[in-house]
Every structure is written in structure tokens, then in C-alpha cells.
Short mmCIF file of C-alpha atoms in Angstrom, two decimals:
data_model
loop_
_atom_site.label_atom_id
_atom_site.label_comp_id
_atom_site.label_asym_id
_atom_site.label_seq_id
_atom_site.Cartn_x
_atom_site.Cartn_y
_atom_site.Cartn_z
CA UNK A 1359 96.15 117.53 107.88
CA UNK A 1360 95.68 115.58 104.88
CA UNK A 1361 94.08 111.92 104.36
CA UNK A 1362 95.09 109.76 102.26
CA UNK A 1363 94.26 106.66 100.95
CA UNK A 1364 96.56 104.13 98.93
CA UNK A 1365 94.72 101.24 97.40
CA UNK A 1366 95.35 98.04 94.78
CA UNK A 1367 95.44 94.14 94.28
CA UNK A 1368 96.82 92.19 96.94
CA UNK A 1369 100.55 92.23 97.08
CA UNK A 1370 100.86 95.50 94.87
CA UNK A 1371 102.17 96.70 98.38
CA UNK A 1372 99.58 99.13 100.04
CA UNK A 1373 100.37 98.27 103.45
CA UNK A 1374 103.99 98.98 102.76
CA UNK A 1375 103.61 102.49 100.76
CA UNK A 1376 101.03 102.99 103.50
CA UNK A 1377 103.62 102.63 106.48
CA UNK A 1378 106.14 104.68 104.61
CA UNK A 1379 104.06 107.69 103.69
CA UNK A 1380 102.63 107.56 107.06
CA UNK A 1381 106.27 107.22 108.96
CA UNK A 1382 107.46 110.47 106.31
CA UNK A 1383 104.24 112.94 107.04
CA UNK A 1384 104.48 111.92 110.84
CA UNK A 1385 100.48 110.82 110.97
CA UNK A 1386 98.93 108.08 111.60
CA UNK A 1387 98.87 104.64 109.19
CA UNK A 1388 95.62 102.75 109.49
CA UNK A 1389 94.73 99.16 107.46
CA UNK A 1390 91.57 98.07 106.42
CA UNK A 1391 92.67 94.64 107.40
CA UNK A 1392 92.89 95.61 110.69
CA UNK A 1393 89.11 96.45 110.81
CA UNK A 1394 87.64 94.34 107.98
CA UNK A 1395 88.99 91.22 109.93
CA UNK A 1396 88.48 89.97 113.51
CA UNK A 1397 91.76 88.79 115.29
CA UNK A 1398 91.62 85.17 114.45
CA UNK A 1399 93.97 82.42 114.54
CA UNK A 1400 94.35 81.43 111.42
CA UNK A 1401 94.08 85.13 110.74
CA UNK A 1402 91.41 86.43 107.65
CA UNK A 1403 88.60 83.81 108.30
CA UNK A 1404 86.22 86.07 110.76
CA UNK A 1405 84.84 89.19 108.06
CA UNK A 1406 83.46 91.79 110.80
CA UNK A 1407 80.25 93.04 110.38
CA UNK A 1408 80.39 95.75 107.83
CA UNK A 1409 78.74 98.14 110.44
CA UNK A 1410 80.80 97.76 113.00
CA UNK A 1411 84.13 97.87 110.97
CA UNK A 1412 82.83 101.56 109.57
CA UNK A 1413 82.28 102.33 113.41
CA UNK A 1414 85.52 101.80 114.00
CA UNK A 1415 87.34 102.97 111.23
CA UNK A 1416 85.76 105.84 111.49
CA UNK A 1417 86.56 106.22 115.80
CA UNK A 1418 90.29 105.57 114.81
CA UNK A 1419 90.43 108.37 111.75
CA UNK A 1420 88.37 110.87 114.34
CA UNK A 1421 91.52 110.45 116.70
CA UNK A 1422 94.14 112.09 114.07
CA UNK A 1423 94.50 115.09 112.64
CA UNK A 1424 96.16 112.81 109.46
CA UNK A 1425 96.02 109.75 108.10
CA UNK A 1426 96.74 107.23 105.00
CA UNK A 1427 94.80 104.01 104.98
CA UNK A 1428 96.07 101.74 103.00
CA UNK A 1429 93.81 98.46 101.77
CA UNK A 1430 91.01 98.23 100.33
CA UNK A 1431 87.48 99.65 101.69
CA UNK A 1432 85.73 99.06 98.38
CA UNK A 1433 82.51 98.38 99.22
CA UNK A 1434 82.03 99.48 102.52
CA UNK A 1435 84.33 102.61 103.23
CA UNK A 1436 81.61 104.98 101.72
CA UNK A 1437 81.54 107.03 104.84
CA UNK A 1438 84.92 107.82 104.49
CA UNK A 1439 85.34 108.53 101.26
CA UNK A 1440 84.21 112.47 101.43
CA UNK A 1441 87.83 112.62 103.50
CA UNK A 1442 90.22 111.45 101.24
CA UNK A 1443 92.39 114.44 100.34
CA UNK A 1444 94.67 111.93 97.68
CA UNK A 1445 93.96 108.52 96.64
CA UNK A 1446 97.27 106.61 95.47
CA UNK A 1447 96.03 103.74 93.29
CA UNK A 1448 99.88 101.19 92.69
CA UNK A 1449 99.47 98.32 89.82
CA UNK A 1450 102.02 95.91 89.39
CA UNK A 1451 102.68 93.28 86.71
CA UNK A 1452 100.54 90.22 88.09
CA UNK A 1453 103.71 87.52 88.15
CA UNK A 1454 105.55 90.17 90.12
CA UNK A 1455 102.53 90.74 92.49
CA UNK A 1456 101.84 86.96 93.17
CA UNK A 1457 105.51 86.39 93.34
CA UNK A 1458 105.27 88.98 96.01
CA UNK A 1459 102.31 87.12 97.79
CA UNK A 1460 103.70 83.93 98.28
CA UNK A 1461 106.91 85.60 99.52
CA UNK A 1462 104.71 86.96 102.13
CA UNK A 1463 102.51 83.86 103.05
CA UNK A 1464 105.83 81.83 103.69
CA UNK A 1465 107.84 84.64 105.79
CA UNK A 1466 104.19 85.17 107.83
CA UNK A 1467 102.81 81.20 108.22
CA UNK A 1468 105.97 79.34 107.21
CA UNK A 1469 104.79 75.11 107.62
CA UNK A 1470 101.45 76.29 108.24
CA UNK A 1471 100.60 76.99 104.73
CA UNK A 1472 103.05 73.68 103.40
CA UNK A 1473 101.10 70.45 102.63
CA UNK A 1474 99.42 69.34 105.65
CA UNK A 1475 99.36 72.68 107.44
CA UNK A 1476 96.16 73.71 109.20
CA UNK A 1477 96.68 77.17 106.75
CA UNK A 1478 97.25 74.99 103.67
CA UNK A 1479 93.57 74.92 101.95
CA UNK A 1480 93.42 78.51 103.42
CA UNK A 1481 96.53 80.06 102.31
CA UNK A 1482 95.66 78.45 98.36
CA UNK A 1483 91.80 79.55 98.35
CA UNK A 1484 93.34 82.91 98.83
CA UNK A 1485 96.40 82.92 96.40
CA UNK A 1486 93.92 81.66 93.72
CA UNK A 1487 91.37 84.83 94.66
CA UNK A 1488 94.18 87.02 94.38
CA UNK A 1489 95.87 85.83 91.27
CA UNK A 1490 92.41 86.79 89.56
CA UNK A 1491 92.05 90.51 90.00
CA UNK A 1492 93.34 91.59 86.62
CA UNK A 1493 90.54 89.42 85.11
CA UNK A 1494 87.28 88.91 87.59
CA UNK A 1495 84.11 91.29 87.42
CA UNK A 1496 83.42 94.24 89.11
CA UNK A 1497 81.50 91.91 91.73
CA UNK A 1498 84.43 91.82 94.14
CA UNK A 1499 87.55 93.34 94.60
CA UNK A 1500 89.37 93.50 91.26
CA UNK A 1501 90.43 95.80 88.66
CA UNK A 1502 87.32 96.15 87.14
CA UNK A 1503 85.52 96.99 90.38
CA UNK A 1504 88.55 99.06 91.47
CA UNK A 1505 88.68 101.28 88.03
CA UNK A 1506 84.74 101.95 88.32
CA UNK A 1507 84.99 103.09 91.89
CA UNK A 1508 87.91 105.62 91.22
CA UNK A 1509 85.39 106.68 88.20
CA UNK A 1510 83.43 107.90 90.89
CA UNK A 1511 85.85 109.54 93.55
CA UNK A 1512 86.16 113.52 93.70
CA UNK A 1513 89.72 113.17 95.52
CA UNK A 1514 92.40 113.33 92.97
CA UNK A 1515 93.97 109.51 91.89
CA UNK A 1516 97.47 109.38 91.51
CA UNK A 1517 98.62 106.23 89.76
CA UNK A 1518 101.87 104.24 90.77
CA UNK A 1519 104.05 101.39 89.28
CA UNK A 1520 104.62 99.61 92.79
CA UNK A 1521 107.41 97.49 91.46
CA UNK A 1522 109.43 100.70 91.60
CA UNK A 1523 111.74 101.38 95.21
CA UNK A 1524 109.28 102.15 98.07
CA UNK A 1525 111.52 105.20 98.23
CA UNK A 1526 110.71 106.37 94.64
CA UNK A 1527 106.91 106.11 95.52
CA UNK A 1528 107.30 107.98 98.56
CA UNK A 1529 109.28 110.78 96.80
CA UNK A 1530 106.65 111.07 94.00
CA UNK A 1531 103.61 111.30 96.48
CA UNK A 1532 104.91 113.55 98.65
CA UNK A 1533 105.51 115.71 94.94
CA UNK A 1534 101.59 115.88 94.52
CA UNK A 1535 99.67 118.82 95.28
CA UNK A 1536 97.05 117.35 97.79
CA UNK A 1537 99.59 116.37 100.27
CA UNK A 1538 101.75 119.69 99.00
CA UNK A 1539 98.72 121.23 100.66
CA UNK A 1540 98.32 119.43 103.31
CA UNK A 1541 101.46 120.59 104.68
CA UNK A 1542 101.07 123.92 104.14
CA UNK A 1543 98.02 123.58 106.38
CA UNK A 1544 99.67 121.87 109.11
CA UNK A 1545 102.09 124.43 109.50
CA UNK A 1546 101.46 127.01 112.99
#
């Protein structure tokens, strides 16, 4: 079965190519959110402990034959790296990607992010983060760190324009030879 991982900024729309490519192949779709984060309310305060979020990434993978995480596991995914069959890496123009974001932070929080909202401060410490990945350091998650780790991957990096249909990047993955390959080997 073949992993795969599909990775970029915030809002370039991993969790969305994730969900489709997963729902196509018929395996499994994990996010990095889902184990990076504890279940909070407001949601993405509580970071989990980088060893236990590993633990259980790596649990959940172990339970599928195939897989595409989608997110971001930059600097502490290492163990899971040796898996990845395909890595999809999606850019998008930056006003289209923050457009994108704040689309998403009002259909997900609504009032809670407006002025006076217990989300407000929240919800603008993070648009600000995000809005800087095409021109922070390689210190955190941004282009720069995200170019020098696919420097350093084995798995081939196929590279999307993620302001194209979901369909059209679905089509073109499924095109590439890794997951070409991984089919053939799921077949009886």
C-alpha cells in the first residue's frame, strides 16, 4: 500500500487534497493536527508532547495498510519519514492562501474570532504566523524550513499549484509513479 504525505503553508489546502486522495485510493487520511494538538476548547492552544504525538502517529499509521497524512510533521515526524512512498508539496500565491484562511476561521469560529470573542487575540496571533511563511527562517514552519527538509527526503516530491480544482490535483497525483506502484502492489 503506498504512504503518502501532502504538505505546505497553512491554507494551501493539505487537509483537503489529503481527504480527497485518501477517499480516491480507499486508505486511510490521517492529520498532523489531530496529533500535534490536544482537544482543546479553543482548539490549537495545548501542543502535545512531541513524544507522545510520534507514539501515536505512529500506532494509527501501524493500523493501515495505506495512508496520506496531510499537515505538517516538520520537526518531529522523523520516524516516519523512511515510509513516505510520495510526498506532495502544494504552494499557493500568499493573498489567495490567507484569503483562504480567514474563509476558514469565520465558517469554523464565526463571533468567536470577531472583536470581543474569546478566539479574537487567538485567531489574529495565528493569521499573522501564517501570513509569514513565504518570508520567516528556517526556524519554524515556513518555506525556507520546508524547502531544506524536502532537500533531505529520499521519497520522490511532487510539486502542486493548490489554487488549481481539488479534482485536477487528485488526477495528477494519482498520474505519479509512486502511487502508480502502489496500486499495482495492492492488487491480489
Amino acid at each position: 500500500m503506498v504512504h503518502i504525505h501532502v504538505m505546505g503553508a497553512s491554507g494551501s489546502g493539505t487537509t483537503s487534497l489529503g481527504r480527497a486522495l485518501a477517499e480516491r485510493l480507499d486508505i486511510a487520511h490521517l492529520d498532523t493536527d489531530d496529533f500535534f494538538w490536544m482537544p482543546t476548547d479553543p482548539p490549537f492552544t495545548t501542543p502535545r508532547n512531541a513524544d507522545e504525538r510520534i507514539r501515536l502517529l505512529l500506532e494509527e499509521a501501524a493500523r493501515h495498510d495505506g495512508w496520506v497524512l496531510s499537515g505538517s510533521a516538520l520537526k518531529w515526524g522523523g520516524p516516519l519519514e523512511p515510509l513516505y512512498d510520495l510526498i506532495l508539496f502544494l504552494r499557493i500565491e500568499p493573498g489567495l492562501r490567507m484569503a483562504r484562511i480567514r474563509v476558514r476561521e469565520i465558517a469554523r469560529y464565526g463571533n468567536r474570532i470577531g472583536p470581543g470573542g474569546d478566539m479574537e487575540v487567538k485567531s489574529g496571533e495565528f493569521q499573522e504566523w501564517a501570513a509569514s511563511y513565504e518570508t520567516a527562517g528556517p526556524e519554524r514552519r515556513s518555506l525556507a524550513a520546508h524547502e531544506q527538509w524536502l532537500d533531505t527526503q529520499t521519497a520522490p516530491v511532487l510539486r502542486l499549484d493548490s489554487s488549481r480544482d481539488i479534482d485536477d490535483l487528485v488526477a495528477e497525483a494519482l498520474l505519479h509513479p509512486a502511487i502508480a506502484a502502489g496500486a499495482v502492489r495492492r492488487r491480489p
